[in-house]
CSV table of C-alpha atoms in Angstrom, one decimal:
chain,number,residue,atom,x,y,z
D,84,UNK,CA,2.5,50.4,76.7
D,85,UNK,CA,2.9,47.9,79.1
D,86,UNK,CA,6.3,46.8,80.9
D,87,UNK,CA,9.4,44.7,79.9
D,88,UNK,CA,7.4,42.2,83.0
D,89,UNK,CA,3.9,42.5,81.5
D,90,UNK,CA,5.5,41.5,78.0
D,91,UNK,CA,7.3,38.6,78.9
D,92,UNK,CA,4.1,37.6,80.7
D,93,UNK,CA,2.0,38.0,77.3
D,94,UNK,CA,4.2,36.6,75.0
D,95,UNK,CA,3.6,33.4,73.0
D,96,UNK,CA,5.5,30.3,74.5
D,97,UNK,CA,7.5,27.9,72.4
D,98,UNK,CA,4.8,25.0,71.9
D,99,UNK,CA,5.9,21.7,71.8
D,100,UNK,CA,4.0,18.1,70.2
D,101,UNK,CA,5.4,15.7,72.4
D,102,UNK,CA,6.0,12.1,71.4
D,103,UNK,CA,5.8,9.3,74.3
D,104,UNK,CA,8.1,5.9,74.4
D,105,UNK,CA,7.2,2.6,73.2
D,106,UNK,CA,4.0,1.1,74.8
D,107,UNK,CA,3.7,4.1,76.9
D,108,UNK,CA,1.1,7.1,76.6
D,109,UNK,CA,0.9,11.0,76.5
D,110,UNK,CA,0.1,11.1,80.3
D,111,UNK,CA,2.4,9.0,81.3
D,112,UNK,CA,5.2,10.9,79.5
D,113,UNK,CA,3.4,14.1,80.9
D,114,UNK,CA,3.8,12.3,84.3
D,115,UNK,CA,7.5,11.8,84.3
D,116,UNK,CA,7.9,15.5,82.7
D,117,UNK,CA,6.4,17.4,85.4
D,118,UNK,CA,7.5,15.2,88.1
D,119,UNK,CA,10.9,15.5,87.0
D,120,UNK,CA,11.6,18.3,85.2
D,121,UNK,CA,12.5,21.9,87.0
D,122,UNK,CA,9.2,24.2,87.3
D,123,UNK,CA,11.6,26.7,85.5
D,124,UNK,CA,12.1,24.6,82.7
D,125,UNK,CA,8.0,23.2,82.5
D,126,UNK,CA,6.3,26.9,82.6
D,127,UNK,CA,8.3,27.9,80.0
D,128,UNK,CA,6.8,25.6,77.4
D,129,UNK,CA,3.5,24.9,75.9
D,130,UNK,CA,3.6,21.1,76.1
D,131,UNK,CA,0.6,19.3,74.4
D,132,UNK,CA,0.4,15.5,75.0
D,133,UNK,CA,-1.2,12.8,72.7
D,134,UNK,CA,-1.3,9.0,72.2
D,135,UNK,CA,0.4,6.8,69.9
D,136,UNK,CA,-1.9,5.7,67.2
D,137,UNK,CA,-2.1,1.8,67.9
D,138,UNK,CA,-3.1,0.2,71.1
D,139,UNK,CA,-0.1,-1.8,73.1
D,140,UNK,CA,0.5,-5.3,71.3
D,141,UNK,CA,2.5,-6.3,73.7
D,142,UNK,CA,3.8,-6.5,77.1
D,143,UNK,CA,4.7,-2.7,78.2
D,144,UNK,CA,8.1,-2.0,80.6
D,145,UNK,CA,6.4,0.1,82.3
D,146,UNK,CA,3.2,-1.9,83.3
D,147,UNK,CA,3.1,-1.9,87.1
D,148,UNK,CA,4.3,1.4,87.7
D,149,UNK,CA,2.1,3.7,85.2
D,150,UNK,CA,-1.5,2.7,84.8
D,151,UNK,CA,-2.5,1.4,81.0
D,152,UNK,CA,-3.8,1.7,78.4
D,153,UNK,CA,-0.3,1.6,76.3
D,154,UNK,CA,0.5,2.7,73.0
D,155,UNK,CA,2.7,2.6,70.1
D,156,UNK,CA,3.7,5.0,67.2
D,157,UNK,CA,4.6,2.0,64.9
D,158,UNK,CA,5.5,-1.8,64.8
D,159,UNK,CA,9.3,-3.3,63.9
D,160,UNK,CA,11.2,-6.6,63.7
D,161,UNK,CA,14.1,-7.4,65.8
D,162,UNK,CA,16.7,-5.7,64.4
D,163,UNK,CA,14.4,-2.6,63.9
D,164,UNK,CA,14.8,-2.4,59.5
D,165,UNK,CA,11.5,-3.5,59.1
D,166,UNK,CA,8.3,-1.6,60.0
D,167,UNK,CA,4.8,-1.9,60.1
D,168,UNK,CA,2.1,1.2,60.3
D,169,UNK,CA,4.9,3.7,60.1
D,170,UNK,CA,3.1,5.6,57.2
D,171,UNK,CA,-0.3,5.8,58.9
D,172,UNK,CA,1.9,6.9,61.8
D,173,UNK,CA,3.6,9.6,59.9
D,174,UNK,CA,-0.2,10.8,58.9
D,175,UNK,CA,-1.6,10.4,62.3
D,176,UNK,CA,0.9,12.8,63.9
D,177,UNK,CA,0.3,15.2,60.8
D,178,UNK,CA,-3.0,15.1,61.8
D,179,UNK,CA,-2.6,15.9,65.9
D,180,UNK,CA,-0.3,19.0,64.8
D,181,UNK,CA,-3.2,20.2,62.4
D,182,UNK,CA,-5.8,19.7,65.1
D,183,UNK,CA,-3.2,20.8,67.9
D,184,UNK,CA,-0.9,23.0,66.5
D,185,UNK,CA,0.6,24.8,64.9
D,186,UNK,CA,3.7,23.7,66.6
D,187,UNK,CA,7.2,25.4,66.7
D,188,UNK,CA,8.7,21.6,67.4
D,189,UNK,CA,8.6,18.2,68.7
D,190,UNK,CA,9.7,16.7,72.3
D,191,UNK,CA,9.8,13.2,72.0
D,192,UNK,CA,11.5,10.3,74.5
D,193,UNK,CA,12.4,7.0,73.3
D,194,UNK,CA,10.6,5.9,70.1
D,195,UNK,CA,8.8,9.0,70.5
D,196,UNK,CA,12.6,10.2,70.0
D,197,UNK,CA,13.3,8.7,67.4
D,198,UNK,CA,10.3,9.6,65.5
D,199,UNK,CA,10.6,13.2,66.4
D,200,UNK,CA,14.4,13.4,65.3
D,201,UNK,CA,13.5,11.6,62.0
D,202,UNK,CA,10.8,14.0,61.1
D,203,UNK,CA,12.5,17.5,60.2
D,204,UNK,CA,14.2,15.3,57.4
D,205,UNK,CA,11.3,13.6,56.0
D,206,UNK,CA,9.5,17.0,56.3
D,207,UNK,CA,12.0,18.7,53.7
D,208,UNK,CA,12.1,16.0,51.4
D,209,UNK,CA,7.9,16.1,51.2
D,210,UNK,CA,7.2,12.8,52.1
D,211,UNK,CA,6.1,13.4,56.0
D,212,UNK,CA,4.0,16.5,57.5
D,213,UNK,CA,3.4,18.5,54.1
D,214,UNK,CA,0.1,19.7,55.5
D,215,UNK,CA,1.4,21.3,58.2
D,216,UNK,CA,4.1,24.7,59.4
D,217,UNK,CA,8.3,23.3,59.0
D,218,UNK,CA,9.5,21.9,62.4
D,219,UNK,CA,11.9,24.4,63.8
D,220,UNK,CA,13.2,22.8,67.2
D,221,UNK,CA,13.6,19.9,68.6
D,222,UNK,CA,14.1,18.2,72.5
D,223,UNK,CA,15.3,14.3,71.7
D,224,UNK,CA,15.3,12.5,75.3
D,225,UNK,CA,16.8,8.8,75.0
D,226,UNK,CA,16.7,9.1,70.9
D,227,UNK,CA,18.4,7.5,68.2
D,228,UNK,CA,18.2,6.8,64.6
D,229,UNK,CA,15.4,5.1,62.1
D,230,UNK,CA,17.4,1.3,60.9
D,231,UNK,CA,15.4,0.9,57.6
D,232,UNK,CA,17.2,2.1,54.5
D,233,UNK,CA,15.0,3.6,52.6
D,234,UNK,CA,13.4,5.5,55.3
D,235,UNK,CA,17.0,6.8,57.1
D,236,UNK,CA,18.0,7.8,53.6
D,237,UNK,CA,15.1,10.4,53.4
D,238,UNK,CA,15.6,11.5,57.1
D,239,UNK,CA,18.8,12.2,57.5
D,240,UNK,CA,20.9,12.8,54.4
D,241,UNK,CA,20.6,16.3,54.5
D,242,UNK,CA,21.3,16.7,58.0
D,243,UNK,CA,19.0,18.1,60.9
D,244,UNK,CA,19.6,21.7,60.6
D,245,UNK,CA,16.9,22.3,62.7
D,246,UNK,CA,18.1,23.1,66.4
D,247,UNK,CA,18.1,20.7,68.7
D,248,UNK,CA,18.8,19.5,72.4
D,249,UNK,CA,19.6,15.9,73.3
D,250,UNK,CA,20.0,14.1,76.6
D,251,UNK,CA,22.2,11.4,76.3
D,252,UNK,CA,22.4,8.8,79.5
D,253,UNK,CA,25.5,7.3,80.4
D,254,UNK,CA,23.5,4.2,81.3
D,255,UNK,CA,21.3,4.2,78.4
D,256,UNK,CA,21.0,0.8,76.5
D,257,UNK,CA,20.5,3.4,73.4
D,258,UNK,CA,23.2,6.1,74.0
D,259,UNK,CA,25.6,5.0,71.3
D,260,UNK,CA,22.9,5.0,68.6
D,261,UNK,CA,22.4,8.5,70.4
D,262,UNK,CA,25.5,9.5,69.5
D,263,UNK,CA,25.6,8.5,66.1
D,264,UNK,CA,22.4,11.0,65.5
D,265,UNK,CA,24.2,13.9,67.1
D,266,UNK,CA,26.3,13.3,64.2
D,267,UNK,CA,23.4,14.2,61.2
D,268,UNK,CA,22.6,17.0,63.3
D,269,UNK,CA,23.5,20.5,62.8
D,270,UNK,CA,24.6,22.3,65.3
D,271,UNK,CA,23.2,20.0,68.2
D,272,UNK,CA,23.1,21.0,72.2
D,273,UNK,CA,23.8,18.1,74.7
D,274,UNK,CA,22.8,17.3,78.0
D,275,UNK,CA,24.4,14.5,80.0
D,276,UNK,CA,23.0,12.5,82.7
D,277,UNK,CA,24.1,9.6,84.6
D,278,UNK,CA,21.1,7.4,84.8
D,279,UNK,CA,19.2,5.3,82.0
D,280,UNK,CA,16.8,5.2,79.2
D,281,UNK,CA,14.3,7.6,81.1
D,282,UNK,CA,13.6,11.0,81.6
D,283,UNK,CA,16.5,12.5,83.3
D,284,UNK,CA,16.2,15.3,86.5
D,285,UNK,CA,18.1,18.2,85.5
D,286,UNK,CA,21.6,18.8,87.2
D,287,UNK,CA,22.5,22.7,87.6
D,288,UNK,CA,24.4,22.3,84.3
D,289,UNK,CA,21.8,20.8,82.4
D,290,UNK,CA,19.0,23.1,83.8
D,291,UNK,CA,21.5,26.0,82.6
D,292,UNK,CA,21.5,24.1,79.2
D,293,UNK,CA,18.2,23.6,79.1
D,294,UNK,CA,17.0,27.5,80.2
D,295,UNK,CA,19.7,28.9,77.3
D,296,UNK,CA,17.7,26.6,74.6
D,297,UNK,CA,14.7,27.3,75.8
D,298,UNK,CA,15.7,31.6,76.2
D,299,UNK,CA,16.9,30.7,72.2
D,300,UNK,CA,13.9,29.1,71.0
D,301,UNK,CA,11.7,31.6,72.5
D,302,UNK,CA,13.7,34.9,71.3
D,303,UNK,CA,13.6,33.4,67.8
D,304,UNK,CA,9.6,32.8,68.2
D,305,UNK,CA,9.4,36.4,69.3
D,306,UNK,CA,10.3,38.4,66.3
């Protein structure tokens, strides 16, 4: 038998599908991630990286600092009710966990977020992800809720009961509507930070957060 060290260095890390922003990309998400998240926090998960499904149709906020191409999970109208390609959306990221996974949960910043938060919900009531293993965890960065009816209804009526960690800014343009999904979730775990809608450094409390969800996550995985 080998030791308590050579075990921990064998076993299976928590692995992650993560979900970039709004006319972003997987490596510009895996960018930020690694240049601002804690090495602790980074080896400790198996993060895979992919692309939204449609090609930027728009200006992107981040052009001039990140390198194209952009991408976007889905299209929406102004007062985000109304949305276009959401259901080949919901089959292409069925798809990158079949060829991917299989997945303990979903990391997802922005509308990458919100998509990620949304999907536990539509999982259970068999309209999203039936081909694939129930997402157990997930790490909401600058998230909120879905606005169209019929959609919310399914996501979040029974709650999230998966767990979950959020990181809320106190400068985020979206923290409010971050707040309101804290409130379909379970039992959620938050992690404050003073800056904007972007992936947050950690702080020493919220890299204590973060290494006691991620410690949870990964006993849970090891049984």
């Amino acid at each position: 038998m080998g030791s308590e060290g050579d075990a921990n260095t064998n076993q299976r890390k928590p692995r992650f599908l993560c979900l970039h922003g709004f006319r972003t990309s997987g490596a510009i998400l895996k960018k930020q991630i690694f240049y601002k998240w804690a090495t602790q926090v980074v080896e400790k998960l198996d993060l895979v990286f992919v692309d939204a499904p449609s090609p930027c149709q728009g200006k992107s906020d981040v052009e001039g600092i990140f390198d194209p191409p952009y991408y976007e999970w889905f299209q929406f109208n102004k007062e985000f009710t109304e949305y276009q390609n959401f259901d080949e959306c919901l089959a292409y990221i069925e798809e990158c966990m079949i060829k991917h996974g299989p997945f303990d949960g979903l990391l997802g910043f922005s509308q990458g977020a919100i998509l990620s938060a949304a999907l536990p919900g539509l999982q259970d009531k068999g309209v999203a992800l039936t081909k694939v293993p129930k997402i157990k965890y997930l790490i909401i960065i600058g998230g909120a809720k879905l606005q169209n009816k019929s959609v919310a209804e399914k996501a979040y009526s029974s709650g999230i009961t998966c767990p979950s960690v959020h990181f809320l800014g106190e400068q985020d343009y979206l923290k409010k509507y971050g707040i309101e999904l804290l409130e379909s979730c379970g039992d959620p775990v938050v992690i404050r930070h003073p800056k904007g809608h972007t992936i947050p450094r950690f702080d020493e409390k919220g890299l204590e957060t973060m290494l006691s969800f991620i410690e949870k996550v990964q006993a849970e995985i090891s049984k």
